[in-house]
Structures are given as C-alpha cells and as structure tokens.
C-alpha cells in the first residue's frame, strides 16, 4: 500500500472530502465557505453551469430530499486538482458523479461534474456476448463522510 499523501495534496483531498461531508450533513453555509465566491460548477450531462458559491450550493440544497452520499474514491491529479467518485443513493436508485475539483488558496474555484445513473443494459447487449457478466448492486460504503465534530 502506498504511503499516505502529505502536504498540499493531502490538504486538498481533505478539503474535498469535507465538502462532501458537509453536503451529506446538509450544512450548506459551511459548504459554501469552502468555495471561492466566484466558483463555477458545470454539470456536463445536462449542459448546466452554476456561477458563484451561493448558486453552486443552492442548487444542491433544493434538490429533493432522501439522498445519501458515498465517497468511493478521492485522487490528487496535480497541484490544485482533485478527482472524486461519488455514488448517490436515493429511493432505490443510484447515480454516480465523477467530479473534477480545481482548488486555489484553500478554496474550491471550479467543479466539473459528469453524472450518470444506473440502468439496465440496452437490449442488444442483454444476451449472447462472450465474457459479459452482470455486476451486483454497488454497496461500497466508501470513505468516511463523518465530520470530526460529529464524534
């Protein structure tokens, strides 16, 4: 197992992990403080952009309730760049987000997200393909989203 990252990369990953933990806890004001005031979030799958920390947090705050986040992976890509893989479970369905964070000065400046949902394979792939197997439902718990002050 590789040694844990230290220094700026570890701090950036910790900031992204805290961001998702604050979303999971619905602590919107604290999450907004981790964003640069002019942060931009782009949802490429739906062609939407949210400009400004307040807008980025607000669209998530008003999302219909009942969801739970699972942070499955967190990677430092380069200085100031972090990738997270998130699974969102809601009402028996699951969604995935690959989120590319840009960070500067201890804050999130940009977020590019690529969302997908879990669905059945198309009809043409449902039988007769060599080597094809169906995956079981994804139940990975992921990294902790417990905030230190939660105990």
Coordinates of C-alpha atoms in Angstrom, one line a residue:
X1 CA 0.0 0.0 0.0
X2 CA 1.5 3.4 -0.9
X3 CA 2.3 5.9 1.8
X4 CA -0.5 8.4 2.5
X5 CA 0.0 11.8 0.8
X6 CA 1.2 14.6 3.0
X7 CA 1.5 18.3 2.3
X8 CA -0.7 20.3 -0.1
X9 CA -2.1 17.3 -1.9
X10 CA -3.4 15.8 1.3
X11 CA -4.9 19.1 2.4
X12 CA -6.7 19.5 -1.0
X13 CA -8.1 16.0 -0.7
X14 CA -9.2 16.6 2.9
X15 CA -10.9 19.8 1.7
X16 CA -12.9 17.9 -1.0
X17 CA -13.8 15.2 1.5
X18 CA -15.0 17.8 4.0
X19 CA -17.0 19.5 1.2
X20 CA -18.9 16.2 0.5
X21 CA -19.3 15.5 4.3
X22 CA -20.9 19.0 4.7
X23 CA -23.3 18.3 1.8
X24 CA -24.2 14.9 3.4
X25 CA -24.8 16.7 6.7
X26 CA -26.9 19.4 4.9
X27 CA -24.6 22.0 6.4
X28 CA -25.0 24.3 3.4
X29 CA -23.5 27.5 4.9
X30 CA -20.3 25.7 5.9
X31 CA -20.0 24.1 2.5
X32 CA -20.4 27.5 0.8
X33 CA -17.4 28.7 2.8
X34 CA -15.2 26.1 1.1
X35 CA -16.0 27.6 -2.3
X36 CA -14.3 30.7 -3.7
X37 CA -17.1 33.4 -4.0
X38 CA -16.8 33.2 -7.8
X39 CA -16.6 29.4 -8.0
X40 CA -18.2 27.8 -11.0
X41 CA -19.8 24.3 -11.2
X42 CA -20.6 22.7 -14.6
X43 CA -22.9 19.7 -15.0
X44 CA -21.9 18.5 -18.4
X45 CA -24.5 15.7 -18.7
X46 CA -27.3 18.3 -18.6
X47 CA -25.5 21.3 -20.1
X48 CA -25.8 23.5 -17.0
X49 CA -23.4 25.9 -15.3
X50 CA -23.8 27.5 -11.8
X51 CA -21.7 30.6 -11.2
X52 CA -20.9 31.8 -7.7
X53 CA -20.6 29.9 -4.4
X54 CA -24.2 30.7 -3.5
X55 CA -25.6 29.3 -6.8
X56 CA -23.4 26.1 -6.6
X57 CA -24.6 25.3 -3.1
X58 CA -28.2 26.4 -3.6
X59 CA -28.9 24.0 -6.5
X60 CA -27.9 21.1 -4.2
X61 CA -29.7 22.5 -1.2
X62 CA -33.0 22.5 -3.1
X63 CA -32.5 19.0 -4.6
X64 CA -35.4 16.7 -3.5
X65 CA -34.5 15.1 -0.1
X66 CA -33.9 11.4 0.6
X67 CA -30.4 11.1 -0.9
X68 CA -27.3 9.7 0.7
X69 CA -23.7 10.3 -0.5
X70 CA -21.0 7.6 -0.7
X71 CA -17.5 9.0 -1.5
X72 CA -16.0 6.0 -3.3
X73 CA -12.6 7.4 -4.4
X74 CA -10.6 10.6 -3.9
X75 CA -7.4 11.2 -6.0
X76 CA -4.9 14.1 -6.3
X77 CA -4.4 14.6 -10.0
X78 CA -1.9 17.5 -9.9
X79 CA -1.3 20.5 -7.6
X80 CA -4.7 22.2 -7.2
X81 CA -6.6 19.3 -8.9
X82 CA -8.6 16.6 -7.1
X83 CA -10.9 14.0 -8.6
X84 CA -13.7 12.4 -6.6
X85 CA -16.0 9.5 -7.4
X86 CA -19.3 9.8 -5.7
X87 CA -22.3 7.4 -5.5
X88 CA -25.7 8.9 -4.6
X89 CA -28.4 6.6 -3.4
X90 CA -32.0 7.8 -3.4
X91 CA -35.3 5.9 -3.2
X92 CA -33.8 2.6 -4.5
X93 CA -31.9 4.3 -7.4
X94 CA -28.2 5.1 -7.6
X95 CA -26.3 7.8 -9.5
X96 CA -22.6 8.4 -10.0
X97 CA -20.6 11.6 -10.3
X98 CA -17.1 12.0 -11.4
X99 CA -16.2 15.4 -10.0
X100 CA -13.1 17.3 -11.0
X101 CA -12.2 20.0 -8.5
X102 CA -9.9 23.0 -9.1
X103 CA -8.5 24.5 -5.9
X104 CA -6.6 27.6 -5.1
X105 CA -5.7 29.3 -1.8
X106 CA -7.5 26.6 0.2
X107 CA -10.8 27.0 -1.6
X108 CA -12.7 25.3 -4.4
X109 CA -12.6 27.5 -7.5
X110 CA -14.2 25.2 -10.1
X111 CA -16.0 21.9 -10.2
X112 CA -16.7 19.9 -13.4
X113 CA -19.2 17.1 -12.8
X114 CA -20.1 14.2 -15.1
X115 CA -23.2 12.4 -13.8
X116 CA -24.7 9.0 -14.8
X117 CA -27.4 6.8 -13.5
X118 CA -27.6 3.1 -13.0
X119 CA -29.8 1.5 -15.7
X120 CA -30.3 -1.9 -17.4
X121 CA -28.1 -2.6 -20.4
X122 CA -29.7 -2.0 -23.8
X123 CA -31.5 -4.9 -25.4
X124 CA -28.7 -5.6 -27.9
X125 CA -26.3 -6.4 -25.0
X126 CA -28.6 -8.5 -22.9
X127 CA -27.6 -11.9 -24.2
X128 CA -25.0 -13.8 -26.2
X129 CA -21.9 -11.7 -25.6
X130 CA -18.8 -13.6 -24.7
X131 CA -17.3 -12.7 -21.4
X132 CA -20.3 -10.5 -20.3
X133 CA -21.3 -10.6 -16.7
X134 CA -23.8 -8.6 -14.7
X135 CA -22.4 -6.6 -11.8
X136 CA -24.1 -7.0 -8.4
X137 CA -25.6 -3.8 -7.0
X138 CA -22.8 -1.4 -5.8
X139 CA -22.9 -1.4 -2.0
X140 CA -19.4 0.0 -1.3
X141 CA -19.5 2.2 1.8
X142 CA -16.8 4.5 0.6
X143 CA -14.6 6.9 2.5
X144 CA -15.9 8.4 5.7
X145 CA -18.2 11.5 5.4
X146 CA -18.4 11.8 9.2
X147 CA -17.4 15.3 10.3
X148 CA -14.9 15.3 13.2
X149 CA -17.2 17.3 15.3
X150 CA -20.0 14.7 14.9
X151 CA -18.0 12.3 17.1

